[in-house]
mmCIF file of C-alpha atoms in Angstrom:
data_model
loop_
_atom_site.group_PDB
_atom_site.id
_atom_site.type_symbol
_atom_site.label_atom_id
_atom_site.label_comp_id
_atom_site.label_asym_id
_atom_site.label_seq_id
_atom_site.Cartn_x
_atom_site.Cartn_y
_atom_site.Cartn_z
ATOM 1 C CA MET A 1 -17.568 -10.091 -14.793
ATOM 2 C CA SER A 2 -13.956 -10.548 -13.649
ATOM 3 C CA LEU A 3 -11.809 -7.495 -12.975
ATOM 4 C CA HIS A 4 -9.599 -8.380 -15.945
ATOM 5 C CA LYS A 5 -12.512 -8.576 -18.356
ATOM 6 C CA ALA A 6 -13.949 -5.384 -16.908
ATOM 7 C CA ARG A 7 -10.671 -3.569 -17.631
ATOM 8 C CA ILE A 8 -10.630 -4.855 -21.208
ATOM 9 C CA LYS A 9 -14.198 -3.647 -21.686
ATOM 10 C CA ALA A 10 -13.288 -0.255 -20.219
ATOM 11 C CA PHE A 11 -10.478 0.088 -22.772
ATOM 12 C CA GLU A 12 -12.725 -1.034 -25.611
ATOM 13 C CA ASP A 13 -15.439 1.424 -24.625
ATOM 14 C CA VAL A 14 -12.994 4.340 -24.736
ATOM 15 C CA LEU A 15 -11.438 3.197 -28.003
ATOM 16 C CA SER A 16 -14.808 2.741 -29.715
ATOM 17 C CA THR A 17 -15.767 6.413 -29.464
ATOM 18 C CA ASP A 18 -15.511 8.692 -32.495
ATOM 19 C CA GLU A 19 -12.868 10.798 -30.758
ATOM 20 C CA ILE A 20 -10.749 9.215 -28.074
ATOM 21 C CA ASP A 21 -10.814 10.930 -24.695
ATOM 22 C CA ILE A 22 -7.082 10.959 -24.029
ATOM 23 C CA ASN A 23 -7.487 11.782 -20.348
ATOM 24 C CA ILE A 24 -9.643 8.744 -19.716
ATOM 25 C CA LEU A 25 -7.372 6.533 -21.802
ATOM 26 C CA GLN A 26 -4.323 7.767 -19.921
ATOM 27 C CA SER A 27 -5.994 7.082 -16.603
ATOM 28 C CA LEU A 28 -6.821 3.518 -17.626
ATOM 29 C CA ALA A 29 -3.463 2.804 -19.243
ATOM 30 C CA PHE A 30 -1.501 4.195 -16.312
ATOM 31 C CA ASN A 31 -2.424 1.057 -14.372
ATOM 32 C CA GLY A 32 -1.190 -1.216 -17.139
ATOM 33 C CA ILE A 33 -2.419 -2.361 -20.560
ATOM 34 C CA THR A 34 -3.087 -5.930 -21.548
ATOM 35 C CA GLU A 35 -1.688 -7.366 -24.781
ATOM 36 C CA GLU A 36 -5.022 -9.088 -25.380
ATOM 37 C CA LYS A 37 -6.917 -8.002 -28.484
ATOM 38 C CA GLY A 38 -3.945 -5.868 -29.479
ATOM 39 C CA LEU A 39 -4.845 -3.219 -26.914
ATOM 40 C CA ARG A 40 -1.288 -2.334 -25.886
ATOM 41 C CA SER A 41 -0.192 -2.128 -29.520
ATOM 42 C CA LEU A 42 -3.068 0.188 -30.427
ATOM 43 C CA ILE A 43 -2.840 2.396 -27.355
ATOM 44 C CA TRP A 44 0.908 2.872 -27.686
ATOM 45 C CA LYS A 45 0.320 4.048 -31.272
ATOM 46 C CA ILE A 46 -2.029 6.688 -29.890
ATOM 47 C CA PHE A 47 0.238 7.755 -27.030
ATOM 48 C CA LEU A 48 3.238 7.993 -29.360
ATOM 49 C CA HIS A 49 1.268 10.271 -31.690
ATOM 50 C CA TYR A 50 1.321 7.864 -34.604
ATOM 51 C CA ILE A 51 -2.430 7.726 -35.042
ATOM 52 C CA PRO A 52 -4.780 10.590 -34.115
ATOM 53 C CA LYS A 53 -7.552 10.765 -31.543
ATOM 54 C CA GLN A 54 -10.145 10.722 -34.311
ATOM 55 C CA ARG A 55 -10.991 7.102 -34.926
ATOM 56 C CA ASN A 56 -12.194 7.668 -38.503
ATOM 57 C CA LYS A 57 -8.699 8.855 -39.466
ATOM 58 C CA TRP A 58 -6.859 5.718 -38.347
ATOM 59 C CA GLU A 59 -7.160 3.740 -41.561
ATOM 60 C CA ALA A 60 -6.020 6.589 -43.814
ATOM 61 C CA THR A 61 -3.147 7.497 -41.491
ATOM 62 C CA LEU A 62 -1.854 3.944 -41.295
ATOM 63 C CA LYS A 63 -2.151 3.454 -45.034
ATOM 64 C CA LYS A 64 -0.213 6.649 -45.734
ATOM 65 C CA GLN A 65 2.572 6.001 -43.248
ATOM 66 C CA ARG A 66 3.019 2.358 -44.203
ATOM 67 C CA SER A 67 3.256 3.362 -47.850
ATOM 68 C CA LEU A 68 5.833 6.005 -46.952
ATOM 69 C CA TYR A 69 7.930 3.432 -45.140
ATOM 70 C CA LYS A 70 7.950 1.226 -48.230
ATOM 71 C CA GLU A 71 9.266 4.215 -50.153
ATOM 72 C CA PHE A 72 12.079 4.583 -47.618
ATOM 73 C CA ILE A 73 12.981 0.930 -48.092
ATOM 74 C CA GLU A 74 12.971 1.269 -51.875
ATOM 75 C CA GLU A 75 14.858 4.560 -52.047
ATOM 76 C CA MET A 76 17.406 4.074 -49.289
ATOM 77 C CA ILE A 77 18.068 0.358 -49.225
ATOM 78 C CA VAL A 78 17.072 -1.430 -52.415
ATOM 79 C CA SER A 79 17.852 1.017 -55.198
ATOM 80 C CA PRO A 80 20.958 3.073 -54.380
ATOM 81 C CA GLY A 81 23.664 0.431 -54.512
ATOM 82 C CA GLY A 82 22.093 -2.236 -56.682
ATOM 83 C CA PRO A 83 21.977 -5.961 -55.895
ATOM 84 C CA THR A 84 25.734 -6.334 -55.374
ATOM 85 C CA ASP A 85 26.188 -3.288 -53.179
ATOM 86 C CA HIS A 86 23.757 -2.913 -50.310
ATOM 87 C CA PRO A 87 23.513 -0.818 -47.144
ATOM 88 C CA LEU A 88 24.544 -3.590 -44.769
ATOM 89 C CA SER A 89 27.810 -4.212 -46.572
ATOM 90 C CA ILE A 90 30.854 -3.638 -44.373
ATOM 91 C CA SER A 91 33.177 -3.220 -47.345
ATOM 92 C CA PRO A 92 34.994 0.136 -47.245
ATOM 93 C CA GLU A 93 34.612 0.242 -51.035
ATOM 94 C CA SER A 94 30.835 0.111 -50.792
ATOM 95 C CA SER A 95 29.071 3.025 -52.461
ATOM 96 C CA TRP A 96 27.115 3.358 -49.229
ATOM 97 C CA SER A 97 30.256 4.613 -47.486
ATOM 98 C CA LYS A 98 29.458 8.060 -48.829
ATOM 99 C CA TYR A 99 26.247 7.969 -46.796
ATOM 100 C CA PHE A 100 28.124 7.031 -43.648
ATOM 101 C CA LYS A 101 31.172 9.077 -42.756
ATOM 102 C CA ASP A 102 32.260 6.307 -40.458
ATOM 103 C CA ASN A 103 31.437 2.698 -41.295
ATOM 104 C CA GLU A 104 31.827 1.833 -37.621
ATOM 105 C CA VAL A 105 28.341 3.247 -37.092
ATOM 106 C CA LEU A 106 26.772 0.387 -39.003
ATOM 107 C CA LEU A 107 28.973 -2.146 -37.268
ATOM 108 C CA GLN A 108 27.808 -0.731 -33.931
ATOM 109 C CA ILE A 109 24.155 -1.095 -34.929
ATOM 110 C CA ASP A 110 24.783 -4.678 -35.957
ATOM 111 C CA LYS A 111 26.583 -5.552 -32.730
ATOM 112 C CA ASP A 112 23.923 -3.929 -30.578
ATOM 113 C CA VAL A 113 20.865 -5.468 -32.225
ATOM 114 C CA ARG A 114 22.316 -8.990 -32.206
ATOM 115 C CA ARG A 115 22.411 -8.955 -28.406
ATOM 116 C CA LEU A 116 18.989 -7.375 -27.928
ATOM 117 C CA CYS A 117 17.038 -8.986 -25.058
ATOM 118 C CA PRO A 118 19.227 -12.104 -24.836
ATOM 119 C CA GLU A 119 16.996 -13.586 -22.126
ATOM 120 C CA ILE A 120 14.286 -14.345 -24.692
ATOM 121 C CA SER A 121 14.457 -16.018 -28.106
ATOM 122 C CA PHE A 122 12.124 -13.594 -29.876
ATOM 123 C CA PHE A 123 14.699 -11.391 -31.591
ATOM 124 C CA GLN A 124 16.712 -14.388 -32.803
ATOM 125 C CA SER A 125 13.652 -16.095 -34.268
ATOM 126 C CA ALA A 126 12.327 -15.577 -37.786
ATOM 127 C CA THR A 127 9.695 -12.971 -38.540
ATOM 128 C CA GLU A 128 6.514 -14.113 -40.264
ATOM 129 C CA PHE A 129 6.837 -11.255 -42.707
ATOM 130 C CA PRO A 130 10.374 -10.899 -44.117
ATOM 131 C CA CYS A 131 10.909 -7.849 -46.277
ATOM 132 C CA SER A 132 10.230 -9.226 -49.756
ATOM 133 C CA GLU A 133 11.938 -6.278 -51.431
ATOM 134 C CA LEU A 134 15.200 -7.292 -49.801
ATOM 135 C CA ASN A 135 15.203 -11.033 -50.404
ATOM 136 C CA ASN A 136 18.497 -12.027 -51.995
ATOM 137 C CA VAL A 137 19.621 -8.394 -51.797
ATOM 138 C CA ILE A 138 20.882 -7.948 -48.240
ATOM 139 C CA ARG A 139 23.865 -10.101 -47.346
ATOM 140 C CA ARG A 140 23.996 -10.478 -43.606
ATOM 141 C CA THR A 141 26.757 -8.535 -41.964
ATOM 142 C CA GLU A 142 29.695 -10.676 -40.937
ATOM 143 C CA ASN A 143 28.864 -12.441 -37.693
ATOM 144 C CA LEU A 144 30.608 -10.428 -35.009
ATOM 145 C CA SER A 145 29.888 -12.757 -32.115
ATOM 146 C CA GLY A 146 30.578 -16.056 -33.851
ATOM 147 C CA ASP A 147 27.467 -17.748 -32.482
ATOM 148 C CA TYR A 148 24.783 -16.693 -34.955
ATOM 149 C CA VAL A 149 23.091 -19.509 -36.839
ATOM 150 C CA PRO A 150 21.887 -18.208 -40.224
ATOM 151 C CA LEU A 151 18.230 -18.672 -41.038
ATOM 152 C CA LYS A 152 17.071 -20.340 -44.213
ATOM 153 C CA GLU A 153 17.264 -18.453 -47.499
ATOM 154 C CA GLY A 154 14.745 -15.614 -47.704
ATOM 155 C CA ALA A 155 14.062 -15.586 -43.939
ATOM 156 C CA GLU A 156 14.778 -12.712 -41.587
ATOM 157 C CA ALA A 157 15.320 -12.680 -37.862
ATOM 158 C CA HIS A 158 13.527 -10.026 -35.840
ATOM 159 C CA TRP A 159 16.882 -8.466 -34.927
ATOM 160 C CA GLU A 160 17.528 -7.907 -38.621
ATOM 161 C CA VAL A 161 14.266 -6.007 -38.894
ATOM 162 C CA VAL A 162 15.373 -3.834 -35.974
ATOM 163 C CA GLU A 163 18.739 -3.291 -37.662
ATOM 164 C CA ARG A 164 17.030 -2.067 -40.821
ATOM 165 C CA MET A 165 14.856 0.380 -38.889
ATOM 166 C CA LEU A 166 17.830 1.814 -37.024
ATOM 167 C CA PHE A 167 19.759 2.110 -40.280
ATOM 168 C CA LEU A 168 16.907 4.070 -41.845
ATOM 169 C CA TYR A 169 16.617 6.259 -38.761
ATOM 170 C CA ALA A 170 20.319 7.087 -38.957
ATOM 171 C CA LYS A 171 19.965 7.875 -42.668
ATOM 172 C CA LEU A 172 17.008 10.185 -42.114
ATOM 173 C CA ASN A 173 18.553 11.891 -39.084
ATOM 174 C CA PRO A 174 22.160 12.579 -40.126
ATOM 175 C CA GLY A 175 22.544 15.276 -37.499
ATOM 176 C CA GLN A 176 22.126 12.687 -34.778
ATOM 177 C CA GLY A 177 22.713 9.375 -36.518
ATOM 178 C CA TYR A 178 22.763 6.197 -34.465
ATOM 179 C CA VAL A 179 23.710 6.323 -30.807
ATOM 180 C CA GLN A 180 24.342 3.206 -28.763
ATOM 181 C CA GLY A 181 21.283 2.445 -26.679
ATOM 182 C CA MET A 182 18.717 3.288 -29.328
ATOM 183 C CA ASN A 183 18.363 -0.455 -29.884
ATOM 184 C CA GLU A 184 17.101 -0.731 -26.303
ATOM 185 C CA ILE A 185 14.472 1.936 -26.991
ATOM 186 C CA ILE A 186 13.178 0.480 -30.244
ATOM 187 C CA GLY A 187 13.179 -3.139 -29.041
ATOM 188 C CA PRO A 188 10.137 -3.079 -26.709
ATOM 189 C CA ILE A 189 8.101 -1.089 -29.233
ATOM 190 C CA TYR A 190 8.829 -3.513 -32.045
ATOM 191 C CA HIS A 191 8.147 -6.537 -29.835
ATOM 192 C CA THR A 192 4.800 -5.097 -28.747
ATOM 193 C CA PHE A 193 3.710 -4.550 -32.346
ATOM 194 C CA ALA A 194 5.154 -7.814 -33.666
ATOM 195 C CA VAL A 195 3.158 -9.954 -31.201
ATOM 196 C CA ASP A 196 -0.149 -8.225 -31.892
ATOM 197 C CA PRO A 197 -2.808 -10.951 -32.246
ATOM 198 C CA ASP A 198 -4.112 -9.305 -35.413
ATOM 199 C CA MET A 199 -2.176 -10.538 -38.431
ATOM 200 C CA GLU A 200 -2.553 -7.294 -40.373
ATOM 201 C CA GLN A 201 -1.013 -5.356 -37.487
ATOM 202 C CA ARG A 202 1.858 -7.845 -37.171
ATOM 203 C CA LYS A 203 2.480 -7.615 -40.901
ATOM 204 C CA ASN A 204 3.000 -3.860 -40.579
ATOM 205 C CA ALA A 205 4.861 -3.965 -37.267
ATOM 206 C CA GLU A 206 8.078 -2.731 -38.851
ATOM 207 C CA ALA A 207 6.613 0.376 -40.460
ATOM 208 C CA ASP A 208 4.467 1.218 -37.442
ATOM 209 C CA CYS A 209 7.377 0.716 -35.060
ATOM 210 C CA PHE A 210 9.677 2.898 -37.145
ATOM 211 C CA PHE A 211 7.398 5.924 -36.936
ATOM 212 C CA CYS A 212 6.536 5.391 -33.268
ATOM 213 C CA PHE A 213 10.244 5.092 -32.472
ATOM 214 C CA THR A 214 10.950 8.240 -34.478
ATOM 215 C CA ASN A 215 8.264 10.133 -32.548
ATOM 216 C CA LEU A 216 9.557 8.860 -29.216
ATOM 217 C CA MET A 217 13.119 9.830 -30.105
ATOM 218 C CA ALA A 218 11.875 13.335 -30.939
ATOM 219 C CA GLU A 219 10.881 13.586 -27.275
ATOM 220 C CA ILE A 220 13.970 12.063 -25.682
ATOM 221 C CA ARG A 221 16.666 12.740 -28.279
ATOM 222 C CA ASP A 222 18.252 15.383 -26.023
ATOM 223 C CA PHE A 223 19.276 12.502 -23.734
ATOM 224 C CA PHE A 224 21.473 11.207 -26.549
ATOM 225 C CA ILE A 225 23.128 14.480 -27.592
ATOM 226 C CA ARG A 226 26.109 15.371 -25.429
ATOM 227 C CA SER A 227 26.097 19.028 -26.413
ATOM 228 C CA LEU A 228 22.646 19.302 -24.821
ATOM 229 C CA ASP A 229 23.549 17.577 -21.545
ATOM 230 C CA GLU A 230 23.386 20.831 -19.609
ATOM 231 C CA THR A 231 20.106 22.073 -21.071
ATOM 232 C CA GLU A 232 16.766 21.839 -19.281
ATOM 233 C CA SER A 233 15.809 18.821 -21.389
ATOM 234 C CA GLY A 234 19.269 17.251 -21.152
ATOM 235 C CA ILE A 235 20.268 14.217 -19.135
ATOM 236 C CA ASN A 236 22.189 16.137 -16.449
ATOM 237 C CA ASN A 237 19.066 18.071 -15.524
ATOM 238 C CA MET A 238 17.106 14.813 -15.336
ATOM 239 C CA MET A 239 19.672 13.362 -12.934
ATOM 240 C CA PHE A 240 19.595 16.543 -10.849
ATOM 241 C CA ARG A 241 15.804 16.335 -10.627
ATOM 242 C CA LEU A 242 16.060 12.717 -9.512
ATOM 243 C CA SER A 243 18.509 13.684 -6.783
ATOM 244 C CA GLU A 244 16.217 16.475 -5.615
ATOM 245 C CA ARG A 245 13.196 14.192 -5.577
ATOM 246 C CA LEU A 246 15.093 11.668 -3.490
ATOM 247 C CA LYS A 247 16.158 14.451 -1.119
ATOM 248 C CA ILE A 248 12.535 15.520 -0.645
ATOM 249 C CA ASN A 249 11.189 12.002 -0.097
ATOM 250 C CA ASP A 250 13.972 10.463 1.998
ATOM 251 C CA TYR A 251 16.601 12.879 3.211
ATOM 252 C CA ALA A 252 18.474 10.178 5.120
ATOM 253 C CA VAL A 253 19.109 8.085 1.998
ATOM 254 C CA TRP A 254 19.993 11.158 -0.040
ATOM 255 C CA GLU A 255 22.453 12.280 2.642
ATOM 256 C CA ARG A 256 24.089 8.861 2.862
ATOM 257 C CA LEU A 257 24.597 8.637 -0.882
ATOM 258 C CA SER A 258 25.907 12.211 -0.895
ATOM 259 C CA LYS A 259 28.419 11.505 1.885
ATOM 260 C CA GLN A 260 29.573 8.426 0.003
ATOM 261 C CA GLU A 261 29.875 10.621 -3.098
ATOM 262 C CA LEU A 262 27.676 8.121 -4.895
ATOM 263 C CA ARG A 263 26.455 10.472 -7.570
ATOM 264 C CA PRO A 264 23.384 9.815 -9.757
ATOM 265 C CA GLN A 265 25.694 9.650 -12.798
ATOM 266 C CA TYR A 266 27.038 6.336 -11.497
ATOM 267 C CA TYR A 267 23.712 4.530 -11.826
ATOM 268 C CA SER A 268 20.838 6.670 -13.122
ATOM 269 C CA PHE A 269 22.354 7.776 -16.443
ATOM 270 C CA ARG A 270 21.394 4.434 -17.966
ATOM 271 C CA TRP A 271 18.078 4.315 -16.113
ATOM 272 C CA LEU A 272 16.976 7.642 -17.552
ATOM 273 C CA THR A 273 18.414 7.592 -21.053
ATOM 274 C CA LEU A 274 17.115 4.088 -21.818
ATOM 275 C CA LEU A 275 13.800 4.465 -19.951
ATOM 276 C CA LEU A 276 14.757 1.552 -17.664
ATOM 277 C CA SER A 277 14.824 -0.858 -20.593
ATOM 278 C CA GLN A 278 17.992 -2.569 -19.341
ATOM 279 C CA GLU A 279 17.006 -2.824 -15.702
ATOM 280 C CA PHE A 280 14.098 -5.236 -16.034
ATOM 281 C CA SER A 281 12.833 -8.095 -18.167
ATOM 282 C CA LEU A 282 11.016 -7.192 -21.383
ATOM 283 C CA PRO A 283 7.485 -7.821 -20.001
ATOM 284 C CA ASP A 284 8.285 -5.637 -16.999
ATOM 285 C CA VAL A 285 9.721 -2.898 -19.211
ATOM 286 C CA GLU A 286 6.551 -2.899 -21.308
ATOM 287 C CA ARG A 287 4.463 -2.625 -18.145
ATOM 288 C CA ILE A 288 6.491 0.346 -16.918
ATOM 289 C CA TRP A 289 6.239 1.977 -20.337
ATOM 290 C CA ASP A 290 2.442 1.719 -20.167
ATOM 291 C CA SER A 291 2.638 4.193 -17.299
ATOM 292 C CA LEU A 292 5.394 6.331 -18.836
ATOM 293 C CA PHE A 293 3.524 6.748 -22.118
ATOM 294 C CA ALA A 294 0.287 7.442 -20.249
ATOM 295 C CA ASP A 295 1.880 10.161 -18.125
ATOM 296 C CA SER A 296 0.362 13.486 -19.124
ATOM 297 C CA THR A 297 3.546 15.304 -18.074
ATOM 298 C CA ARG A 298 5.435 12.776 -20.163
ATOM 299 C CA PHE A 299 8.687 11.639 -18.606
ATOM 300 C CA ASP A 300 8.377 13.336 -15.259
ATOM 301 C CA PHE A 301 6.942 10.064 -13.995
ATOM 302 C CA LEU A 302 10.187 8.369 -15.042
ATOM 303 C CA ILE A 303 11.946 10.369 -12.332
ATOM 304 C CA SER A 304 9.382 9.188 -9.789
ATOM 305 C CA VAL A 305 9.899 5.566 -10.865
ATOM 306 C CA CYS A 306 13.668 5.893 -10.497
ATOM 307 C CA CYS A 307 13.242 7.517 -7.095
ATOM 308 C CA ALA A 308 10.877 4.726 -6.031
ATOM 309 C CA MET A 309 13.496 2.145 -7.022
ATOM 310 C CA ILE A 310 15.997 3.772 -4.664
ATOM 311 C CA LEU A 311 13.478 4.023 -1.830
ATOM 312 C CA LEU A 312 12.538 0.358 -2.143
ATOM 313 C CA VAL A 313 16.127 -0.714 -1.428
ATOM 314 C CA ARG A 314 16.765 1.967 1.213
ATOM 315 C CA ASP A 315 17.538 -0.521 4.012
ATOM 316 C CA ASP A 316 20.375 -2.028 2.000
ATOM 317 C CA LEU A 317 21.630 1.411 0.992
ATOM 318 C CA MET A 318 21.631 2.652 4.592
ATOM 319 C CA THR A 319 23.827 -0.247 5.723
ATOM 320 C CA GLY A 320 25.970 -0.690 2.625
ATOM 321 C CA ASP A 321 29.325 0.879 1.853
ATOM 322 C CA PHE A 322 30.121 2.739 -1.369
ATOM 323 C CA ALA A 323 31.118 -0.356 -3.331
ATOM 324 C CA SER A 324 28.097 -2.436 -2.360
ATOM 325 C CA ASN A 325 25.702 0.453 -2.959
ATOM 326 C CA VAL A 326 27.096 1.150 -6.414
ATOM 327 C CA LYS A 327 26.762 -2.530 -7.274
ATOM 328 C CA LEU A 328 23.204 -2.624 -5.923
ATOM 329 C CA LEU A 329 22.055 0.361 -7.965
ATOM 330 C CA GLN A 330 23.922 -0.602 -11.121
ATOM 331 C CA HIS A 331 22.466 -4.116 -10.952
ATOM 332 C CA PHE A 332 19.026 -3.484 -9.538
ATOM 333 C CA PRO A 333 17.601 -6.628 -7.893
ATOM 334 C CA PRO A 334 14.565 -8.457 -9.326
ATOM 335 C CA MET A 335 11.386 -6.931 -7.986
ATOM 336 C CA ASP A 336 7.672 -6.859 -8.758
ATOM 337 C CA VAL A 337 7.422 -3.761 -10.951
ATOM 338 C CA SER A 338 3.873 -3.141 -9.766
ATOM 339 C CA LEU A 339 5.386 -2.320 -6.364
ATOM 340 C CA ILE A 340 7.715 0.175 -8.003
ATOM 341 C CA VAL A 341 4.943 1.828 -10.016
ATOM 342 C CA THR A 342 2.685 1.992 -6.957
ATOM 343 C CA LYS A 343 5.465 3.547 -4.890
ATOM 344 C CA ALA A 344 6.217 6.008 -7.684
ATOM 345 C CA ARG A 345 2.622 7.181 -7.714
ATOM 346 C CA THR A 346 2.820 8.112 -4.046
ATOM 347 C CA ILE A 347 5.822 10.389 -4.536
ATOM 348 C CA ARG A 348 4.762 12.233 -7.663
ATOM 349 C CA LEU A 349 5.141 15.978 -7.383
#
């Protein structure tokens, strides 16, 4: 049996038990999860606390949550404004304006999701399962970029599905609303679920993604709230911990960056808040997230990954000036992410 097939069997053996041993599953997933047989899609649902460890509860849980999502669609998108007044309208006179204090929020969602993962065609292509409740109801928001080619009547692009999920999230979380960058967090989750080889799972990718995204945001939402920047769970503390980890593992690099006054805020703010989703290609991001989601201490491993990235370009950093080092870290060079993950494992605290 090949190593690849042996790994698939190991995953299947764990997932076939009545109650999943999370420790074993985390150990396996930490080294990467294959998309074959929908394994990544299923395991992410477990790690993101969408479905429980008890296997016999999966069907009931999925049925309940998917039904709830349909209720959200009906109550918050289809019904409130009627067929001539819908939530994606940019008209200031829209009745939906009372739900959004500032209509710019919706415009920001639209602009962000249209440019999601531009290196691949997935998000611009049509979903197999357009939302039937919204056919002929949602008028696409005015094209902001000028280069969008409308799909045929009744069809939906994947980015439109993402837009709807982010709209619902903002509606259900008025205290936080939508913050730029959330599109980068939801994108890899939706893609993973939408390419599941099982048709039934693909059909429900939107609902499943919405709840997994909501659960993930519950864990990292402090990164997106400025008033919490200085708290233990805030982004400033995460950047401080990254700096300290670099200092412990390579004092010379830490000292050079410090003398150049190249602060972590200049490059790691985006790394940490967006879980590295903008630093690598989508397949590489999904591979890194396998390890992040499998980390028992949750996002502590993210700090190790970021530290490993710095260490792997140390030679350039030690010879570069401030300008070149900022550019290097803000535009991290292409690299085999397995090297980064392996390096990160060696410097875990």
